[in-house]
Amino acid sequence: DTEVTQTPKHLVMGMTNKKSLKCEQHMGHRAMYWYKQKAKKPPELMFVYSYEKLSINESVPSRFSPECPNSSLLNLHLHALQPEDSALYLCASSQEWGAGAGANVLTFGAGSRLTVL
Amino acid sequence: AQSVTQPDIHITVSEGASLELRCNYSYGATPYLFWYVQSPGQGLQLLLKYFSGDTLVQGIKGFEAEFKRSQSSFNLRKPSVHWSDAAEYFCAVVLISGNTPLVFGKGTRLSVIA
């Protein structure tokens, strides 16, 4: 299995809702990532998990709450979002986080398209 | 400051024509270098990567890229473009020393015309 699976593919939510995005990989990768991508822009890193521990938080607002319950799963909990949070949210994984060639080859999921009304 | 530059925002080529997408980086040392492709509404797919060794690297879908240290460039090429190559292409770099995230260029959108 060489895939990163993201669910749901599309999500529409109101500003008072609580929802979650889910990401799963079975490649044995120990690093997982959340990126946010606005239209016609490159992906922007939000969070990095390494061995199920949060390694990087790129000053993301607390209305986004990541969770890594085990080495194969990564969730992004959403609460009280704003319309400007509407974007494509991409999950990625790599063998490891840090130095070394394998650590930096990311496999991306197809993304979850989020619309906040 | 470390940066990745893709000078061309949008390129249009005819099907069957050759393609070159430019990427320049500004780092203190040679980083690891990548090209990713993104079809509309999809995730990113790795086309190829350069870590060390032979400066001409082959990737998937008939793409290749050449690392030129003297020019701090890692340009992507394809000898004959197919309509299915229409997509957004991102160059990305990361420091070899690690513990810093991948940095993406702003992307080049490729359109293919008949």
PDB file of C-alpha atoms in Angstrom:
ATOM      1  CA  ASP A   1       0.000   0.000   0.000  1.00  0.00           C
ATOM      2  CA  THR A   2       1.665   3.215  -1.166  1.00  0.00           C
ATOM      3  CA  GLU A   3      -1.185   5.601  -0.555  1.00  0.00           C
ATOM      4  CA  VAL A   4      -2.264   8.272   1.843  1.00  0.00           C
ATOM      5  CA  THR A   5      -6.037   8.221   2.196  1.00  0.00           C
ATOM      6  CA  GLN A   6      -7.958  11.314   3.253  1.00  0.00           C
ATOM      7  CA  THR A   7     -11.601  11.537   4.251  1.00  0.00           C
ATOM      8  CA  PRO A   8     -13.911  13.201   3.577  1.00  0.00           C
ATOM      9  CA  LYS A   9     -13.091  14.456   0.093  1.00  0.00           C
ATOM     10  CA  HIS A  10     -15.443  17.393   0.531  1.00  0.00           C
ATOM     11  CA  LEU A  11     -16.734  19.052   3.687  1.00  0.00           C
ATOM     12  CA  VAL A  12     -19.058  21.993   4.114  1.00  0.00           C
ATOM     13  CA  MET A  13     -19.451  23.393   7.596  1.00  0.00           C
ATOM     14  CA  GLY A  14     -20.837  26.401   9.388  1.00  0.00           C
ATOM     15  CA  MET A  15     -18.746  28.618  11.602  1.00  0.00           C
ATOM     16  CA  THR A  16     -20.196  27.057  14.769  1.00  0.00           C
ATOM     17  CA  ASN A  17     -19.768  23.434  13.723  1.00  0.00           C
ATOM     18  CA  LYS A  18     -17.221  20.928  14.938  1.00  0.00           C
ATOM     19  CA  LYS A  19     -15.878  18.538  12.339  1.00  0.00           C
ATOM     20  CA  SER A  20     -12.777  16.448  11.711  1.00  0.00           C
ATOM     21  CA  LEU A  21     -10.578  15.538   8.785  1.00  0.00           C
ATOM     22  CA  LYS A  22      -8.992  12.121   8.765  1.00  0.00           C
ATOM     23  CA  CYS A  23      -5.790  10.826   7.188  1.00  0.00           C
ATOM     24  CA  GLU A  24      -4.500   7.272   7.074  1.00  0.00           C
ATOM     25  CA  GLN A  25      -1.368   5.592   5.717  1.00  0.00           C
ATOM     26  CA  HIS A  26      -0.105   2.024   5.932  1.00  0.00           C
ATOM     27  CA  MET A  27       3.394   2.493   4.558  1.00  0.00           C
ATOM     28  CA  GLY A  28       5.042   2.331   7.958  1.00  0.00           C
ATOM     29  CA  HIS A  29       5.905   6.022   7.772  1.00  0.00           C
ATOM     30  CA  ARG A  30       6.663   7.641  11.126  1.00  0.00           C
ATOM     31  CA  ALA A  31       6.176  11.276  10.097  1.00  0.00           C
ATOM     32  CA  MET A  32       2.849  12.801   9.109  1.00  0.00           C
ATOM     33  CA  TYR A  33       1.982  16.297   8.000  1.00  0.00           C
ATOM     34  CA  TRP A  34      -0.962  18.654   7.517  1.00  0.00           C
ATOM     35  CA  TYR A  35      -0.795  21.284   4.803  1.00  0.00           C
ATOM     36  CA  LYS A  36      -3.290  23.977   3.840  1.00  0.00           C
ATOM     37  CA  GLN A  37      -3.546  25.033   0.215  1.00  0.00           C
ATOM     38  CA  LYS A  38      -5.490  28.000  -1.089  1.00  0.00           C
ATOM     39  CA  ALA A  39      -6.374  28.264  -4.765  1.00  0.00           C
ATOM     40  CA  LYS A  40      -3.438  28.977  -7.078  1.00  0.00           C
ATOM     41  CA  LYS A  41      -0.987  28.867  -4.149  1.00  0.00           C
ATOM     42  CA  PRO A  42       1.588  26.332  -2.970  1.00  0.00           C
ATOM     43  CA  PRO A  43       0.833  24.170   0.064  1.00  0.00           C
ATOM     44  CA  GLU A  44       1.551  25.786   3.420  1.00  0.00           C
ATOM     45  CA  LEU A  45       2.775  23.595   6.248  1.00  0.00           C
ATOM     46  CA  MET A  46       0.557  23.534   9.336  1.00  0.00           C
ATOM     47  CA  PHE A  47       1.751  20.656  11.532  1.00  0.00           C
ATOM     48  CA  VAL A  48       4.348  17.880  11.581  1.00  0.00           C
ATOM     49  CA  TYR A  49       4.070  14.757  13.720  1.00  0.00           C
ATOM     50  CA  SER A  50       7.054  12.522  14.276  1.00  0.00           C
ATOM     51  CA  TYR A  51       6.580   9.197  16.058  1.00  0.00           C
ATOM     52  CA  GLU A  52       3.105  10.371  17.092  1.00  0.00           C
ATOM     53  CA  LYS A  53       4.423  13.491  18.787  1.00  0.00           C
ATOM     54  CA  LEU A  54       3.886  17.019  17.541  1.00  0.00           C
ATOM     55  CA  SER A  55       7.195  18.310  16.202  1.00  0.00           C
ATOM     56  CA  ILE A  56       6.162  21.456  14.370  1.00  0.00           C
ATOM     57  CA  ASN A  57       3.215  23.806  14.724  1.00  0.00           C
ATOM     58  CA  GLU A  58       3.550  26.642  12.253  1.00  0.00           C
ATOM     59  CA  SER A  59       1.678  29.101  14.465  1.00  0.00           C
ATOM     60  CA  VAL A  60      -1.657  27.680  13.421  1.00  0.00           C
ATOM     61  CA  PRO A  61      -4.750  29.138  15.158  1.00  0.00           C
ATOM     62  CA  SER A  62      -6.162  26.994  17.938  1.00  0.00           C
ATOM     63  CA  ARG A  63      -9.397  26.445  16.020  1.00  0.00           C
ATOM     64  CA  PHE A  64      -7.346  23.784  14.217  1.00  0.00           C
ATOM     65  CA  SER A  65      -6.443  20.933  16.555  1.00  0.00           C
ATOM     66  CA  PRO A  66      -4.312  18.047  15.274  1.00  0.00           C
ATOM     67  CA  GLU A  67      -4.257  14.590  16.749  1.00  0.00           C
ATOM     68  CA  CYS A  68      -2.134  11.550  15.998  1.00  0.00           C
ATOM     69  CA  PRO A  69      -3.749   8.568  17.764  1.00  0.00           C
ATOM     70  CA  ASN A  70      -1.272   6.081  16.286  1.00  0.00           C
ATOM     71  CA  SER A  71       1.443   5.863  13.677  1.00  0.00           C
ATOM     72  CA  SER A  72      -1.023   5.282  10.846  1.00  0.00           C
ATOM     73  CA  LEU A  73      -3.642   7.888  11.632  1.00  0.00           C
ATOM     74  CA  LEU A  74      -3.697  11.664  11.676  1.00  0.00           C
ATOM     75  CA  ASN A  75      -6.739  13.772  12.419  1.00  0.00           C
ATOM     76  CA  LEU A  76      -7.418  17.468  12.159  1.00  0.00           C
ATOM     77  CA  HIS A  77     -10.220  18.673  14.404  1.00  0.00           C
ATOM     78  CA  LEU A  78     -11.984  21.820  13.270  1.00  0.00           C
ATOM     79  CA  HIS A  79     -13.998  24.157  15.462  1.00  0.00           C
ATOM     80  CA  ALA A  80     -15.282  27.696  15.069  1.00  0.00           C
ATOM     81  CA  LEU A  81     -13.659  28.131  11.687  1.00  0.00           C
ATOM     82  CA  GLN A  82     -13.843  31.272   9.589  1.00  0.00           C
ATOM     83  CA  PRO A  83     -14.761  31.537   5.902  1.00  0.00           C
ATOM     84  CA  GLU A  84     -11.122  32.341   5.114  1.00  0.00           C
ATOM     85  CA  ASP A  85     -10.232  28.854   6.355  1.00  0.00           C
ATOM     86  CA  SER A  86     -11.892  27.418   3.254  1.00  0.00           C
ATOM     87  CA  ALA A  87      -9.140  25.582   1.390  1.00  0.00           C
ATOM     88  CA  LEU A  88      -7.804  22.219   0.297  1.00  0.00           C
ATOM     89  CA  TYR A  89      -6.276  20.427   3.278  1.00  0.00           C
ATOM     90  CA  LEU A  90      -3.552  17.995   2.352  1.00  0.00           C
ATOM     91  CA  CYS A  91      -2.129  15.229   4.465  1.00  0.00           C
ATOM     92  CA  ALA A  92       1.302  13.781   3.738  1.00  0.00           C
ATOM     93  CA  SER A  93       3.651  11.231   5.229  1.00  0.00           C
ATOM     94  CA  SER A  94       7.343  10.363   5.027  1.00  0.00           C
ATOM     95  CA  GLN A  95       9.560   7.635   6.421  1.00  0.00           C
ATOM     96  CA  GLU A  96      10.828   9.956   9.109  1.00  0.00           C
ATOM     97  CA  TRP A  97      11.060  13.605  10.036  1.00  0.00           C
ATOM     98  CA  GLY A  98      14.481  15.223  10.007  1.00  0.00           C
ATOM     99  CA  ALA A  99      17.775  14.630   8.235  1.00  0.00           C
ATOM    100  CA  GLY A 100      18.273  12.026   5.576  1.00  0.00           C
ATOM    101  CA  ALA A 101      16.956  11.467   2.095  1.00  0.00           C
ATOM    102  CA  GLY A 102      14.084   9.216   3.121  1.00  0.00           C
ATOM    103  CA  ALA A 103      12.898  11.703   5.662  1.00  0.00           C
ATOM    104  CA  ASN A 104      12.145  14.256   3.016  1.00  0.00           C
ATOM    105  CA  VAL A 105      10.281  12.293   0.387  1.00  0.00           C
ATOM    106  CA  LEU A 106       6.646  13.128   1.053  1.00  0.00           C
ATOM    107  CA  THR A 107       3.682  11.113  -0.153  1.00  0.00           C
ATOM    108  CA  PHE A 108       0.538  13.241  -0.350  1.00  0.00           C
ATOM    109  CA  GLY A 109      -3.103  12.350  -0.092  1.00  0.00           C
ATOM    110  CA  ALA A 110      -5.698  13.677  -2.537  1.00  0.00           C
ATOM    111  CA  GLY A 111      -6.872  16.257  -0.032  1.00  0.00           C
ATOM    112  CA  SER A 112     -10.064  17.304   1.709  1.00  0.00           C
ATOM    113  CA  ARG A 113     -11.816  20.304   0.183  1.00  0.00           C
ATOM    114  CA  LEU A 114     -13.224  22.384   3.047  1.00  0.00           C
ATOM    115  CA  THR A 115     -15.824  25.093   2.633  1.00  0.00           C
ATOM    116  CA  VAL A 116     -16.763  27.227   5.634  1.00  0.00           C
ATOM    117  CA  LEU A 117     -20.028  29.096   5.334  1.00  0.00           C
TER     118      LEU A 117
ATOM    119  CA  ALA B   1      17.089  34.177   3.197  1.00  0.00           C
ATOM    120  CA  GLN B   2      16.342  30.724   1.853  1.00  0.00           C
ATOM    121  CA  SER B   3      13.985  30.758  -1.096  1.00  0.00           C
ATOM    122  CA  VAL B   4      12.732  28.839  -4.095  1.00  0.00           C
ATOM    123  CA  THR B   5      11.807  30.711  -7.260  1.00  0.00           C
ATOM    124  CA  GLN B   6       9.738  29.513 -10.161  1.00  0.00           C
ATOM    125  CA  PRO B   7       9.899  32.471 -12.530  1.00  0.00           C
ATOM    126  CA  ASP B   8       7.058  31.373 -14.801  1.00  0.00           C
ATOM    127  CA  ILE B   9       3.550  31.577 -13.368  1.00  0.00           C
ATOM    128  CA  HIS B  10       1.870  30.127 -16.454  1.00  0.00           C
ATOM    129  CA  ILE B  11       3.235  28.386 -19.538  1.00  0.00           C
ATOM    130  CA  THR B  12       1.308  27.238 -22.598  1.00  0.00           C
ATOM    131  CA  VAL B  13       2.776  24.665 -24.971  1.00  0.00           C
ATOM    132  CA  SER B  14       1.447  22.742 -27.923  1.00  0.00           C
ATOM    133  CA  GLU B  15       0.926  19.031 -27.610  1.00  0.00           C
ATOM    134  CA  GLY B  16       4.050  17.259 -28.823  1.00  0.00           C
ATOM    135  CA  ALA B  17       6.303  20.235 -28.157  1.00  0.00           C
ATOM    136  CA  SER B  18       9.155  20.182 -25.678  1.00  0.00           C
ATOM    137  CA  LEU B  19       8.844  21.683 -22.202  1.00  0.00           C
ATOM    138  CA  GLU B  20      11.191  23.268 -19.716  1.00  0.00           C
ATOM    139  CA  LEU B  21      10.021  24.589 -16.344  1.00  0.00           C
ATOM    140  CA  ARG B  22      12.498  26.659 -14.396  1.00  0.00           C
ATOM    141  CA  CYS B  23      13.395  26.479 -10.730  1.00  0.00           C
ATOM    142  CA  ASN B  24      16.080  28.424  -8.876  1.00  0.00           C
ATOM    143  CA  TYR B  25      16.943  28.231  -5.212  1.00  0.00           C
ATOM    144  CA  SER B  26      18.832  30.387  -2.796  1.00  0.00           C
ATOM    145  CA  TYR B  27      20.415  28.351  -0.012  1.00  0.00           C
ATOM    146  CA  GLY B  28      23.789  28.344   1.714  1.00  0.00           C
ATOM    147  CA  ALA B  29      24.462  24.788   0.599  1.00  0.00           C
ATOM    148  CA  THR B  30      23.037  22.353  -1.912  1.00  0.00           C
ATOM    149  CA  PRO B  31      19.669  21.188  -0.647  1.00  0.00           C
ATOM    150  CA  TYR B  32      17.606  18.179  -1.598  1.00  0.00           C
ATOM    151  CA  LEU B  33      15.503  19.087  -4.649  1.00  0.00           C
ATOM    152  CA  PHE B  34      12.093  17.869  -5.796  1.00  0.00           C
ATOM    153  CA  TRP B  35       9.484  18.398  -8.458  1.00  0.00           C
ATOM    154  CA  TYR B  36       5.837  17.680  -7.679  1.00  0.00           C
ATOM    155  CA  VAL B  37       2.824  17.795  -9.991  1.00  0.00           C
ATOM    156  CA  GLN B  38      -0.744  18.590  -8.977  1.00  0.00           C
ATOM    157  CA  SER B  39      -3.761  18.006 -11.175  1.00  0.00           C
ATOM    158  CA  PRO B  40      -6.822  20.177 -10.452  1.00  0.00           C
ATOM    159  CA  GLY B  41      -8.428  19.343  -7.116  1.00  0.00           C
ATOM    160  CA  GLN B  42      -5.896  16.600  -6.408  1.00  0.00           C
ATOM    161  CA  GLY B  43      -2.971  16.047  -4.115  1.00  0.00           C
ATOM    162  CA  LEU B  44       0.674  16.382  -5.082  1.00  0.00           C
ATOM    163  CA  GLN B  45       2.523  13.591  -6.847  1.00  0.00           C
ATOM    164  CA  LEU B  46       6.301  13.313  -6.756  1.00  0.00           C
ATOM    165  CA  LEU B  47       7.784  13.474 -10.253  1.00  0.00           C
ATOM    166  CA  LEU B  48      11.450  13.205  -9.348  1.00  0.00           C
ATOM    167  CA  LYS B  49      14.063  14.097  -6.777  1.00  0.00           C
ATOM    168  CA  TYR B  50      17.739  14.927  -6.533  1.00  0.00           C
ATOM    169  CA  PHE B  51      19.832  14.031  -3.518  1.00  0.00           C
ATOM    170  CA  SER B  52      23.351  13.584  -4.887  1.00  0.00           C
ATOM    171  CA  GLY B  53      25.309  11.988  -7.703  1.00  0.00           C
ATOM    172  CA  ASP B  54      24.327  12.188 -11.354  1.00  0.00           C
ATOM    173  CA  THR B  55      22.983  15.670 -11.967  1.00  0.00           C
ATOM    174  CA  LEU B  56      20.493  14.507 -14.590  1.00  0.00           C
ATOM    175  CA  VAL B  57      17.659  12.656 -12.900  1.00  0.00           C
ATOM    176  CA  GLN B  58      14.848  10.723 -14.503  1.00  0.00           C
ATOM    177  CA  GLY B  59      11.352  10.725 -13.155  1.00  0.00           C
ATOM    178  CA  ILE B  60       7.928   9.368 -13.865  1.00  0.00           C
ATOM    179  CA  LYS B  61       5.771  10.205 -16.885  1.00  0.00           C
ATOM    180  CA  GLY B  62       8.827  10.874 -19.077  1.00  0.00           C
ATOM    181  CA  PHE B  63      10.075  13.866 -17.088  1.00  0.00           C
ATOM    182  CA  GLU B  64      13.687  14.622 -16.286  1.00  0.00           C
ATOM    183  CA  ALA B  65      15.462  17.388 -14.404  1.00  0.00           C
ATOM    184  CA  GLU B  66      18.992  18.675 -14.379  1.00  0.00           C
ATOM    185  CA  PHE B  67      20.732  20.050 -11.315  1.00  0.00           C
ATOM    186  CA  LYS B  68      23.196  22.834 -12.084  1.00  0.00           C
ATOM    187  CA  ARG B  69      25.115  23.850  -8.994  1.00  0.00           C
ATOM    188  CA  SER B  70      26.741  26.858 -10.671  1.00  0.00           C
ATOM    189  CA  GLN B  71      23.330  28.292 -11.521  1.00  0.00           C
ATOM    190  CA  SER B  72      21.490  27.093  -8.392  1.00  0.00           C
ATOM    191  CA  SER B  73      18.905  25.634 -10.711  1.00  0.00           C
ATOM    192  CA  PHE B  74      16.892  22.456 -11.033  1.00  0.00           C
ATOM    193  CA  ASN B  75      14.900  22.759 -14.256  1.00  0.00           C
ATOM    194  CA  LEU B  76      12.288  20.237 -15.282  1.00  0.00           C
ATOM    195  CA  ARG B  77      12.105  19.025 -18.877  1.00  0.00           C
ATOM    196  CA  LYS B  78      10.030  16.802 -21.097  1.00  0.00           C
ATOM    197  CA  PRO B  79      10.806  16.224 -24.774  1.00  0.00           C
ATOM    198  CA  SER B  80       7.198  15.809 -25.933  1.00  0.00           C
ATOM    199  CA  VAL B  81       4.246  17.092 -23.919  1.00  0.00           C
ATOM    200  CA  HIS B  82       0.930  15.251 -23.798  1.00  0.00           C
ATOM    201  CA  TRP B  83      -2.432  16.888 -23.123  1.00  0.00           C
ATOM    202  CA  SER B  84      -2.596  14.976 -19.828  1.00  0.00           C
ATOM    203  CA  ASP B  85       0.477  16.881 -18.594  1.00  0.00           C
ATOM    204  CA  ALA B  86      -1.637  19.990 -18.066  1.00  0.00           C
ATOM    205  CA  ALA B  87      -1.349  20.646 -14.330  1.00  0.00           C
ATOM    206  CA  GLU B  88       0.397  22.748 -11.692  1.00  0.00           C
ATOM    207  CA  TYR B  89       4.066  21.999 -11.145  1.00  0.00           C
ATOM    208  CA  PHE B  90       5.852  22.775  -7.902  1.00  0.00           C
ATOM    209  CA  CYS B  91       9.570  22.822  -7.286  1.00  0.00           C
ATOM    210  CA  ALA B  92      10.498  22.133  -3.659  1.00  0.00           C
ATOM    211  CA  VAL B  93      13.700  22.140  -1.649  1.00  0.00           C
ATOM    212  CA  VAL B  94      14.773  21.115   1.826  1.00  0.00           C
ATOM    213  CA  LEU B  95      18.026  21.500   3.710  1.00  0.00           C
ATOM    214  CA  ILE B  96      20.108  18.343   3.854  1.00  0.00           C
ATOM    215  CA  SER B  97      20.805  18.975   7.531  1.00  0.00           C
ATOM    216  CA  GLY B  98      17.177  18.249   8.263  1.00  0.00           C
ATOM    217  CA  ASN B  99      14.655  19.373  10.851  1.00  0.00           C
ATOM    218  CA  THR B 100      13.411  22.092   8.547  1.00  0.00           C
ATOM    219  CA  PRO B 101      10.311  21.690   6.454  1.00  0.00           C
ATOM    220  CA  LEU B 102      10.061  21.380   2.700  1.00  0.00           C
ATOM    221  CA  VAL B 103       9.848  24.777   0.990  1.00  0.00           C
ATOM    222  CA  PHE B 104       7.710  25.007  -2.137  1.00  0.00           C
ATOM    223  CA  GLY B 105       8.031  27.410  -5.004  1.00  0.00           C
ATOM    224  CA  LYS B 106       4.899  29.285  -6.025  1.00  0.00           C
ATOM    225  CA  GLY B 107       4.210  26.863  -8.848  1.00  0.00           C
ATOM    226  CA  THR B 108       3.979  26.982 -12.626  1.00  0.00           C
ATOM    227  CA  ARG B 109       0.675  26.232 -14.298  1.00  0.00           C
ATOM    228  CA  LEU B 110       1.085  24.308 -17.538  1.00  0.00           C
ATOM    229  CA  SER B 111      -1.565  24.503 -20.235  1.00  0.00           C
ATOM    230  CA  VAL B 112      -1.387  22.232 -23.271  1.00  0.00           C
ATOM    231  CA  ILE B 113      -3.066  23.171 -26.529  1.00  0.00           C
ATOM    232  CA  ALA B 114      -3.794  20.999 -29.529  1.00  0.00           C
TER     233      ALA B 114
END
